[in-house]
Coordinates of C-alpha atoms in Angstrom, one line a residue:
Chain N
M1 CA 0.0 0.0 0.0
I2 CA 2.7 2.5 1.0
I3 CA 4.5 1.7 -2.3
Q4 CA 1.3 2.6 -4.2
V5 CA 1.0 5.9 -2.2
L6 CA 4.7 6.7 -3.0
N7 CA 4.1 6.0 -6.7
G8 CA 1.1 8.3 -6.6
L9 CA 3.3 10.9 -5.1
V10 CA 5.9 10.5 -7.8
Y11 CA 3.2 11.0 -10.5
G12 CA 1.5 13.8 -8.5
G13 CA 4.9 15.5 -8.0
M14 CA 5.7 15.4 -11.7
L15 CA 2.2 16.8 -12.5
Y16 CA 2.7 19.5 -10.0
I17 CA 6.0 20.8 -11.4
L18 CA 4.4 20.8 -14.9
S19 CA 1.1 22.3 -13.8
V20 CA 2.5 25.1 -11.6
G21 CA 4.1 26.5 -14.8
L22 CA 0.6 26.7 -16.3
V23 CA -0.7 28.4 -13.2
L24 CA 2.1 31.0 -13.4
L25 CA 1.4 31.7 -17.1
F26 CA -2.3 31.9 -16.6
G27 CA -1.9 34.2 -13.6
L28 CA 0.2 36.8 -15.3
R29 CA -0.9 36.5 -18.9
R30 CA -4.4 35.1 -18.6
V31 CA -3.4 32.7 -21.4
V32 CA -4.5 29.0 -21.4
N33 CA -1.4 27.4 -22.9
F34 CA -2.1 24.3 -24.8
A35 CA 1.5 24.2 -25.9
H36 CA 2.6 23.4 -22.3
G37 CA 2.6 19.7 -22.9
G38 CA 4.9 20.4 -25.8
L39 CA 7.3 22.3 -23.5
F40 CA 7.3 19.3 -21.2
M41 CA 8.3 17.1 -24.2
L42 CA 10.9 19.6 -25.4
G43 CA 12.3 19.6 -21.9
A44 CA 12.7 15.9 -21.9
Y45 CA 14.3 15.8 -25.3
A46 CA 16.6 18.7 -24.6
G47 CA 17.7 17.1 -21.4
Y48 CA 18.2 13.8 -23.2
A49 CA 20.3 15.4 -26.0
A50 CA 22.4 17.4 -23.6
S51 CA 22.9 14.4 -21.3
M52 CA 24.7 12.7 -24.2
Q53 CA 27.5 15.3 -23.9
F54 CA 27.3 16.5 -20.3
G55 CA 25.7 13.7 -18.3
F56 CA 22.3 13.6 -16.7
W57 CA 22.8 16.7 -14.4
G58 CA 24.2 18.7 -17.3
G59 CA 21.1 17.7 -19.2
V60 CA 18.9 18.9 -16.4
V61 CA 20.6 22.3 -16.3
F62 CA 20.6 22.7 -20.1
S63 CA 16.9 21.7 -20.3
V64 CA 15.8 24.2 -17.6
V65 CA 17.9 27.1 -19.1
A66 CA 16.9 26.3 -22.7
L67 CA 13.2 26.2 -21.8
A68 CA 13.4 29.4 -19.8
V69 CA 14.9 31.2 -22.9
L70 CA 12.2 29.7 -25.1
G71 CA 9.6 30.8 -22.6
A72 CA 10.8 34.4 -22.7
L73 CA 10.7 34.3 -26.5
L74 CA 7.3 32.8 -26.5
D75 CA 6.1 35.4 -24.1
R76 CA 7.3 38.2 -26.3
L77 CA 6.1 36.7 -29.6
V78 CA 3.0 34.7 -28.6
F79 CA 1.6 35.0 -25.1
R80 CA 1.8 38.8 -24.7
P81 CA -0.1 39.5 -28.0
L82 CA -2.6 36.8 -27.0
Q83 CA -3.4 38.1 -23.6
N84 CA -6.4 40.2 -24.6
V85 CA -7.8 38.3 -27.5
D86 CA -10.6 35.8 -27.7
H87 CA -9.9 32.6 -25.8
M88 CA -10.7 30.5 -28.9
I89 CA -7.8 32.2 -30.8
T90 CA -5.5 31.5 -27.8
V91 CA -6.5 27.8 -27.9
L92 CA -5.9 27.5 -31.6
V93 CA -2.6 29.3 -31.6
T94 CA -1.2 27.4 -28.6
Y95 CA -2.5 24.1 -29.8
G96 CA -0.8 24.9 -33.1
L97 CA 2.4 25.5 -31.3
L98 CA 2.1 22.1 -29.6
L99 CA 1.8 20.5 -33.1
V100 CA 4.9 22.5 -34.3
F101 CA 6.9 21.3 -31.3
E102 CA 5.8 17.7 -31.9
D103 CA 6.8 17.9 -35.6
F104 CA 10.1 19.5 -34.7
V105 CA 11.0 16.6 -32.3
H106 CA 9.7 14.1 -34.8
T107 CA 12.0 15.6 -37.4
V108 CA 15.1 15.8 -35.2
W109 CA 14.8 12.6 -33.1
G110 CA 12.3 10.5 -35.1
A111 CA 9.1 8.8 -33.8
D112 CA 10.8 5.9 -32.0
L113 CA 10.5 5.6 -28.3
I114 CA 13.7 6.7 -26.5
S115 CA 14.7 5.6 -23.0
V116 CA 16.8 7.7 -20.7
R117 CA 18.8 6.0 -18.0
V118 CA 18.6 6.9 -14.4
P119 CA 21.9 8.6 -13.3
A120 CA 24.2 6.1 -11.7
L121 CA 24.2 7.9 -8.4
L122 CA 20.4 7.4 -8.0
A123 CA 20.1 4.1 -9.7
G124 CA 19.7 1.9 -6.6
T125 CA 16.7 1.0 -4.5
I126 CA 15.9 1.5 -0.9
G127 CA 14.0 -0.8 1.4
I128 CA 10.6 0.4 2.5
G129 CA 8.9 -2.2 4.7
D130 CA 9.5 -5.5 2.9
T131 CA 9.7 -4.0 -0.6
Q132 CA 12.4 -2.2 -2.5
F133 CA 11.6 1.2 -3.9
P134 CA 13.7 3.1 -6.5
V135 CA 15.8 5.9 -5.1
Y136 CA 15.2 8.0 -8.2
R137 CA 11.5 8.0 -7.6
L138 CA 12.0 9.4 -4.1
V139 CA 14.2 12.1 -5.7
V140 CA 11.3 13.1 -8.0
I141 CA 9.1 13.5 -4.9
A142 CA 11.8 15.5 -3.2
V143 CA 12.2 17.8 -6.3
A144 CA 8.5 18.4 -6.4
I145 CA 8.5 19.3 -2.6
A146 CA 11.5 21.5 -3.1
V147 CA 9.8 23.3 -6.0
A148 CA 6.6 23.8 -4.0
L149 CA 8.5 25.1 -1.0
G150 CA 10.8 27.3 -3.1
L151 CA 7.9 28.8 -5.0
S152 CA 5.9 29.4 -1.9
A153 CA 8.8 31.1 -0.1
W154 CA 9.6 33.2 -3.2
L155 CA 6.0 34.3 -3.6
H156 CA 5.4 35.1 0.1
F157 CA 8.8 36.4 1.3
S158 CA 10.3 38.2 -1.6
R159 CA 9.4 41.5 -3.2
A160 CA 9.3 40.0 -6.6
G161 CA 6.9 37.3 -5.3
L162 CA 4.7 40.0 -3.9
Y163 CA 4.6 41.8 -7.2
V164 CA 3.7 38.5 -8.9
R165 CA 0.9 37.8 -6.5
A166 CA -0.4 41.4 -6.9
S167 CA -0.1 41.4 -10.7
S168 CA -1.8 38.1 -11.1
V169 CA -5.0 39.5 -9.5
D170 CA -4.8 43.2 -10.6
S171 CA -2.1 44.0 -13.2
L172 CA -3.1 47.6 -13.7
T173 CA -3.1 48.5 -10.1
T174 CA 0.3 46.8 -9.7
A175 CA 1.7 48.8 -12.6
M176 CA 0.2 52.0 -11.1
Q177 CA 2.5 51.3 -8.1
G178 CA 5.6 51.5 -10.3
V179 CA 6.0 47.8 -11.1
D180 CA 7.0 47.0 -14.7
T181 CA 4.4 44.2 -15.1
E182 CA 5.5 43.5 -18.7
R183 CA 9.1 42.7 -17.6
L184 CA 7.7 40.8 -14.6
S185 CA 5.5 38.7 -16.8
I186 CA 8.4 37.7 -19.1
G187 CA 10.4 36.5 -16.1
V188 CA 7.4 34.6 -14.7
V189 CA 6.5 33.0 -18.0
A190 CA 10.2 32.0 -18.4
L191 CA 10.0 30.5 -14.9
G192 CA 6.9 28.6 -15.8
T193 CA 8.4 27.1 -19.0
A194 CA 11.6 26.3 -17.2
L195 CA 9.5 24.3 -14.7
A196 CA 7.8 22.5 -17.7
G197 CA 11.4 21.7 -18.9
L198 CA 12.3 20.5 -15.4
S199 CA 9.3 18.3 -15.2
G200 CA 10.1 16.8 -18.6
V201 CA 13.7 16.1 -17.9
V202 CA 13.0 14.7 -14.4
A203 CA 10.2 12.5 -15.8
A204 CA 12.4 11.3 -18.7
P205 CA 14.0 8.3 -16.9
L206 CA 10.5 7.2 -15.8
I207 CA 8.6 7.3 -19.1
A208 CA 9.6 6.6 -22.7
L209 CA 10.3 9.7 -24.7
S210 CA 8.1 10.1 -27.8
P211 CA 6.8 13.2 -29.7
S212 CA 3.3 12.6 -28.4
M213 CA 4.3 12.4 -24.7
G214 CA 3.3 16.1 -24.2
S215 CA -0.2 15.7 -25.5
S216 CA -0.9 12.8 -23.2
I217 CA 0.1 14.6 -20.0
L218 CA -1.4 18.0 -21.1
I219 CA -5.0 16.9 -20.3
E220 CA -4.1 15.8 -16.7
S221 CA -2.1 19.0 -16.1
F222 CA -5.2 21.0 -17.1
I223 CA -7.3 18.8 -14.8
V224 CA -4.9 19.7 -12.0
V225 CA -5.1 23.5 -12.7
V226 CA -8.9 23.5 -13.0
T227 CA -9.5 21.3 -10.0
G228 CA -7.1 23.3 -7.9
G229 CA -8.7 26.6 -9.0
L230 CA -7.4 28.6 -11.9
G231 CA -4.4 30.7 -10.9
S232 CA -4.0 29.0 -7.4
F233 CA -0.6 27.7 -6.5
V234 CA -1.8 25.9 -3.3
G235 CA -4.8 24.5 -5.2
A236 CA -2.5 23.1 -7.9
F237 CA -0.3 21.4 -5.3
I238 CA -3.3 19.8 -3.5
A239 CA -4.9 18.8 -6.8
A240 CA -1.7 17.3 -8.2
I241 CA -1.1 15.2 -5.1
V242 CA -4.8 14.0 -5.1
I243 CA -4.8 13.3 -8.9
G244 CA -1.5 11.5 -8.6
Q245 CA -3.1 9.1 -6.1
V246 CA -6.3 8.7 -8.0
H247 CA -4.3 8.0 -11.2
N248 CA -2.1 5.5 -9.5
F249 CA -4.7 3.6 -7.5
G250 CA -6.9 3.7 -10.6
V251 CA -4.2 2.0 -12.7
V252 CA -3.8 -0.7 -10.0
Y253 CA -7.3 -1.4 -8.9
L254 CA -9.6 -0.1 -11.7
P255 CA -7.5 -0.3 -14.8
N256 CA -10.4 -0.3 -17.2
V257 CA -11.6 3.1 -16.1
S258 CA -8.4 4.6 -14.7
S259 CA -8.1 7.3 -17.4
M260 CA -11.6 8.5 -16.5
L261 CA -11.0 8.9 -12.8
P262 CA -9.2 12.2 -12.8
L263 CA -11.9 13.7 -15.1
L264 CA -14.6 12.4 -12.7
L265 CA -12.7 13.9 -9.8
M266 CA -12.6 17.3 -11.6
V267 CA -16.3 17.2 -12.4
G268 CA -17.1 16.3 -8.8
V269 CA -14.9 19.1 -7.4
L270 CA -16.4 21.7 -9.8
I271 CA -19.9 20.7 -8.9
W272 CA -19.0 21.1 -5.2
R273 CA -16.8 24.2 -5.6
P274 CA -17.2 25.8 -9.1
T275 CA -14.1 27.9 -8.6
G276 CA -11.9 24.9 -7.7
L277 CA -10.4 23.6 -4.5
A278 CA -8.4 26.6 -3.3
R279 CA -9.9 29.6 -5.1
T280 CA -12.6 31.7 -3.5
Q281 CA -15.4 33.3 -5.5
S282 CA -14.5 36.9 -6.3
Chain Z
M1 CA 8.6 73.7 -13.3
S2 CA 5.2 72.0 -13.4
L3 CA 4.9 68.5 -11.8
L4 CA 2.2 67.7 -14.3
E5 CA 1.3 69.5 -17.4
L6 CA -1.3 68.6 -20.0
E7 CA -1.2 70.7 -23.2
S8 CA -4.2 70.5 -25.6
V9 CA -4.7 66.8 -24.7
D10 CA -7.2 64.7 -26.7
A11 CA -7.8 61.3 -25.3
A12 CA -10.0 58.3 -26.1
Y13 CA -11.0 54.8 -25.3
G14 CA -10.8 53.0 -28.6
K15 CA -13.1 55.0 -30.9
A16 CA -14.8 56.9 -28.1
K17 CA -13.2 60.3 -27.8
V18 CA -13.5 61.6 -24.3
L19 CA -11.1 64.5 -23.8
H20 CA -10.9 67.4 -26.2
G21 CA -8.0 69.9 -26.0
V22 CA -7.5 69.7 -22.2
S23 CA -4.7 71.9 -20.8
L24 CA -3.9 72.1 -17.2
K25 CA -0.9 72.2 -14.9
V26 CA 0.0 71.5 -11.3
E27 CA 3.0 73.3 -9.8
K28 CA 5.2 72.0 -7.0
G29 CA 3.4 72.4 -3.6
E30 CA 0.0 73.2 -5.2
R31 CA -3.3 71.6 -4.4
V32 CA -5.5 71.7 -7.5
A33 CA -9.0 70.4 -7.9
I34 CA -10.7 69.0 -11.0
L35 CA -14.4 69.5 -10.8
G36 CA -17.2 68.4 -13.0
R37 CA -20.3 66.2 -13.1
N38 CA -20.3 62.5 -13.7
G39 CA -19.1 61.4 -17.1
V40 CA -17.3 64.6 -18.1
G41 CA -13.9 62.9 -18.4
K42 CA -12.4 63.5 -14.9
T43 CA -11.2 59.9 -14.5
T44 CA -10.2 59.7 -18.2
L45 CA -7.9 62.6 -17.4
V46 CA -6.2 60.4 -14.8
N47 CA -6.2 57.4 -17.1
T48 CA -4.5 59.5 -19.8
C49 CA -1.7 60.2 -17.4
I50 CA -1.0 56.5 -16.9
G51 CA -1.6 55.3 -20.5
V52 CA -4.9 53.6 -19.9
A53 CA -6.8 56.0 -22.1
R54 CA -5.1 56.6 -25.5
L55 CA -3.5 60.0 -26.0
N56 CA -4.7 61.1 -29.4
G57 CA -3.2 64.5 -29.5
G58 CA -1.4 67.1 -27.4
Q59 CA 1.4 66.6 -24.9
V60 CA 1.8 65.3 -21.3
S61 CA 4.8 66.3 -19.2
F62 CA 5.9 64.9 -15.8
G63 CA 8.3 67.1 -13.8
G64 CA 8.9 69.3 -16.9
K65 CA 9.9 66.3 -19.1
K66 CA 7.7 65.5 -22.1
V67 CA 6.5 61.9 -22.0
S68 CA 6.5 60.2 -25.4
T69 CA 5.1 56.8 -24.3
I70 CA 2.9 56.9 -21.3
R71 CA 2.7 53.7 -19.2
A72 CA 1.4 53.3 -15.7
F73 CA 4.7 52.1 -14.1
T74 CA 6.7 55.0 -15.7
A75 CA 4.2 57.5 -14.4
A76 CA 4.7 56.1 -10.9
R77 CA 8.5 56.1 -11.2
S78 CA 8.3 59.7 -12.5
G79 CA 6.7 60.8 -9.2
L80 CA 2.9 60.5 -9.9
A81 CA 1.1 58.4 -7.3
I82 CA -2.5 57.7 -7.9
V83 CA -5.3 56.9 -5.4
P84 CA -7.7 55.4 -7.9
Q85 CA -11.4 55.7 -8.0
G86 CA -12.8 52.7 -6.1
R87 CA -9.5 52.4 -4.2
R88 CA -8.4 49.2 -6.0
I89 CA -6.9 47.5 -3.0
V90 CA -5.2 44.4 -4.3
P91 CA -7.1 41.3 -3.2
G92 CA -5.2 38.6 -1.4
L93 CA -2.6 41.1 0.0
T94 CA -2.5 42.2 3.6
V95 CA -2.4 45.9 4.6
R96 CA 1.3 45.7 5.1
E97 CA 1.8 44.0 1.7
N98 CA -0.3 46.6 0.0
L99 CA 1.9 49.3 1.5
I100 CA 5.1 47.5 0.4
L101 CA 3.7 47.3 -3.1
G102 CA 3.3 51.1 -3.0
S103 CA 7.0 51.5 -2.4
A104 CA 7.9 49.8 -5.7
P105 CA 9.2 53.0 -7.4
N106 CA 12.0 53.0 -4.7
R107 CA 12.0 56.8 -4.4
S108 CA 13.6 58.4 -1.4
G109 CA 11.6 60.7 0.8
P110 CA 9.9 61.0 4.2
W111 CA 7.3 58.3 3.6
N112 CA 7.7 54.8 4.8
Q113 CA 5.6 52.3 6.6
E114 CA 6.0 53.9 10.0
A115 CA 5.2 57.4 8.7
V116 CA 2.0 56.0 7.0
F117 CA 1.0 54.2 10.2
N118 CA 1.5 57.5 12.1
L119 CA -0.8 59.2 9.6
F120 CA -3.4 56.5 9.8
P121 CA -3.0 54.5 13.1
I122 CA -5.8 52.1 12.2
L123 CA -3.5 50.7 9.5
R124 CA -0.9 49.7 12.1
E125 CA -3.6 47.9 14.1
R126 CA -4.8 46.0 11.0
A127 CA -1.4 45.6 9.3
D128 CA -1.6 41.8 8.9
T129 CA -5.3 41.6 7.8
L130 CA -6.3 41.5 4.2
G131 CA -6.7 45.0 2.8
T132 CA -10.0 44.1 1.2
A133 CA -11.4 42.9 4.5
M134 CA -11.4 46.5 5.9
S135 CA -14.2 49.0 5.8
G136 CA -14.5 51.5 2.9
G137 CA -12.9 54.3 4.9
Q138 CA -10.0 52.2 6.1
Q139 CA -9.5 51.0 2.5
Q140 CA -9.3 54.6 1.4
M141 CA -6.7 55.3 4.0
L142 CA -4.8 52.3 2.8
A143 CA -5.0 53.5 -0.8
I144 CA -3.7 56.9 0.2
G145 CA -1.0 55.3 2.4
R146 CA 0.0 53.0 -0.5
A147 CA 0.3 56.0 -2.8
L148 CA 2.4 57.9 -0.2
M149 CA 4.8 55.0 0.1
A150 CA 6.1 55.9 -3.3
N151 CA 7.3 59.3 -2.0
P152 CA 5.5 61.0 -4.9
D153 CA 6.0 64.5 -6.2
L154 CA 2.3 64.7 -6.9
L155 CA -0.5 62.8 -5.3
I156 CA -3.6 62.3 -7.5
L157 CA -6.8 61.4 -5.7
D158 CA -9.7 60.3 -7.8
E159 CA -13.0 60.7 -5.9
P160 CA -11.6 59.7 -2.5
S161 CA -14.8 60.4 -0.7
E162 CA -16.9 58.2 -3.0
G163 CA -19.1 55.8 -1.0
L164 CA -17.9 57.0 2.4
A165 CA -19.9 58.1 5.4
P166 CA -19.7 61.9 6.1
V167 CA -17.8 61.3 9.4
V168 CA -15.2 59.3 7.5
V169 CA -14.9 61.9 4.8
D170 CA -14.2 64.5 7.5
E171 CA -11.5 62.3 9.0
L172 CA -10.0 61.7 5.5
G173 CA -10.2 65.5 4.8
D174 CA -8.3 66.2 8.0
A175 CA -5.6 63.8 6.9
L176 CA -5.4 65.4 3.5
V177 CA -5.1 68.8 5.0
R178 CA -2.2 67.6 7.1
L179 CA -0.6 66.3 4.0
A180 CA -1.2 69.6 2.2
Q181 CA 0.2 71.6 5.1
N182 CA 3.4 69.5 4.8
G183 CA 3.8 70.6 1.3
T184 CA 2.5 67.6 -0.6
S185 CA 1.3 68.5 -4.0
I186 CA -2.2 67.3 -4.7
L187 CA -4.5 66.9 -7.7
L188 CA -7.9 66.2 -6.3
I189 CA -10.7 64.9 -8.5
E190 CA -13.8 65.1 -6.4
Q191 CA -17.5 65.9 -6.3
N192 CA -17.7 66.5 -2.5
F193 CA -17.5 70.3 -2.5
G194 CA -16.8 70.4 1.3
L195 CA -13.6 68.3 0.7
V196 CA -12.6 70.3 -2.4
H197 CA -13.0 73.6 -0.5
K198 CA -11.0 72.3 2.5
I199 CA -8.0 71.2 0.4
S200 CA -7.7 73.0 -2.9
E201 CA -6.2 76.3 -3.8
R202 CA -7.0 76.3 -7.6
Y203 CA -9.6 74.5 -9.6
Y204 CA -10.4 73.5 -13.2
V205 CA -14.0 72.6 -14.3
L206 CA -14.4 69.9 -16.9
S207 CA -17.5 69.7 -19.0
K208 CA -18.0 67.3 -21.9
G209 CA -14.3 66.5 -22.0
S210 CA -13.0 70.1 -22.1
V211 CA -11.9 72.6 -19.5
V212 CA -14.6 75.3 -19.3
E213 CA -13.5 77.2 -16.3
Q214 CA -10.5 77.6 -14.0
G215 CA -9.4 79.9 -11.2
S216 CA -8.5 80.3 -7.6
M217 CA -10.6 78.7 -4.9
R218 CA -10.3 81.9 -2.9
G219 CA -12.9 83.7 -4.9
L220 CA -15.2 80.7 -5.2
S221 CA -18.2 80.4 -2.8
L222 CA -19.5 77.1 -1.7
E223 CA -22.7 77.8 -3.7
S224 CA -20.8 78.3 -7.0
L225 CA -18.7 75.3 -6.3
K226 CA -21.8 73.2 -5.7
K227 CA -23.0 74.3 -9.1
H228 CA -19.9 72.7 -10.7
V229 CA -19.9 69.4 -8.9
S230 CA -23.6 68.6 -8.5
V231 CA -24.7 65.5 -10.4

């Protein structure tokens, strides 16, 4: 049982790192980014490519930095122009971007599944009860917790974090206080895409890399964001952990309907609290 | 040198033209009022100064410098602090956090958290509560305190008495008088003629997006003032 819970935490942790990037982007730009799954995939492939030259950890650093730079570019060229347009246009453009990313990866690395090895340092297992559990999976949980704590500390105890919280609820008033909300948004979007890259590269040793890996996780990351409450960091954390467990227990005990369970959970939460778990009605 | 000068300003929201050839100036240490009925363009005038309304013609200058591209954050960094209509206290932030947000332009001067708490002691008592959880009067004090935290050259107040009980307006008026006596330059957009009379030295009257009258408050009786600000 404890192993199932831990596996749920691994999946939930991965989902959280990915979804919190969506939350950041939505909070500052009000853009629902369908290309986010593509950024997760690019992160995984960028990390894989760099790890061939610089090892796993070099790949992690490269992936995070490359995705941050890509995020800043996307913010300037795509998200910023999209922030005040019809949501349907946003959906079409960002979904189009996802397809472009998939085609790019397909062209460069092909359609075959690629496996990434767990770094030697973390390749072992650890005894939990009478079962062995992979150390790397515990590291994924630790990374998710570190991201959650780091983000929370940054948002609540730093001036930049205060500006981000203010700007995500009232961008004009924040700008009227002297905050350059455009520059702030570029930084925050870059952080969000860097986290998508981090989730991709961290997930790479656990899942096979393929050009379609972004599309499959995108739906569940949206379920996390909506269930948690659009724009809520705490909500995204709670939702990711819960959905990780639902996903994992579903795969083990209800394999025939496991893919439906997160959706059913989201519907149930939205009927109970239409604004999501952690967002109050404004 | 004028802290704020508008020369023949035309401004609009999209295709809706609101201001037509508005010229006005506020000098250092002055307290100036903008009077006019609802919908004549008073708030648009403020919005033009922060780039929310589009400048179609004319020139805006902050501190004697002509501004080519007006944006809200550059206006704040140039020394214009605005207490907006409806107060716009940022939801989810405490009183203290709202004040810290106000200090974003990082300008030096006498105003800091302690000085704001001394001006409005209730804010000290409620420093760690959410700004939006306070009463309308307390939120107005917070909005003024937040603006002062920027150590502005010019404080622009857009209808600060709106929706407040008369006794709270009196309290607010006293605080603004203290600010004025300390030499703070104020541009007051207001329909409460008592408050206007208490604070301002000069006035402009806006009608249908244009300045139709201006002068010194000294010669203006409460009755004439009432005529300009009545709805």
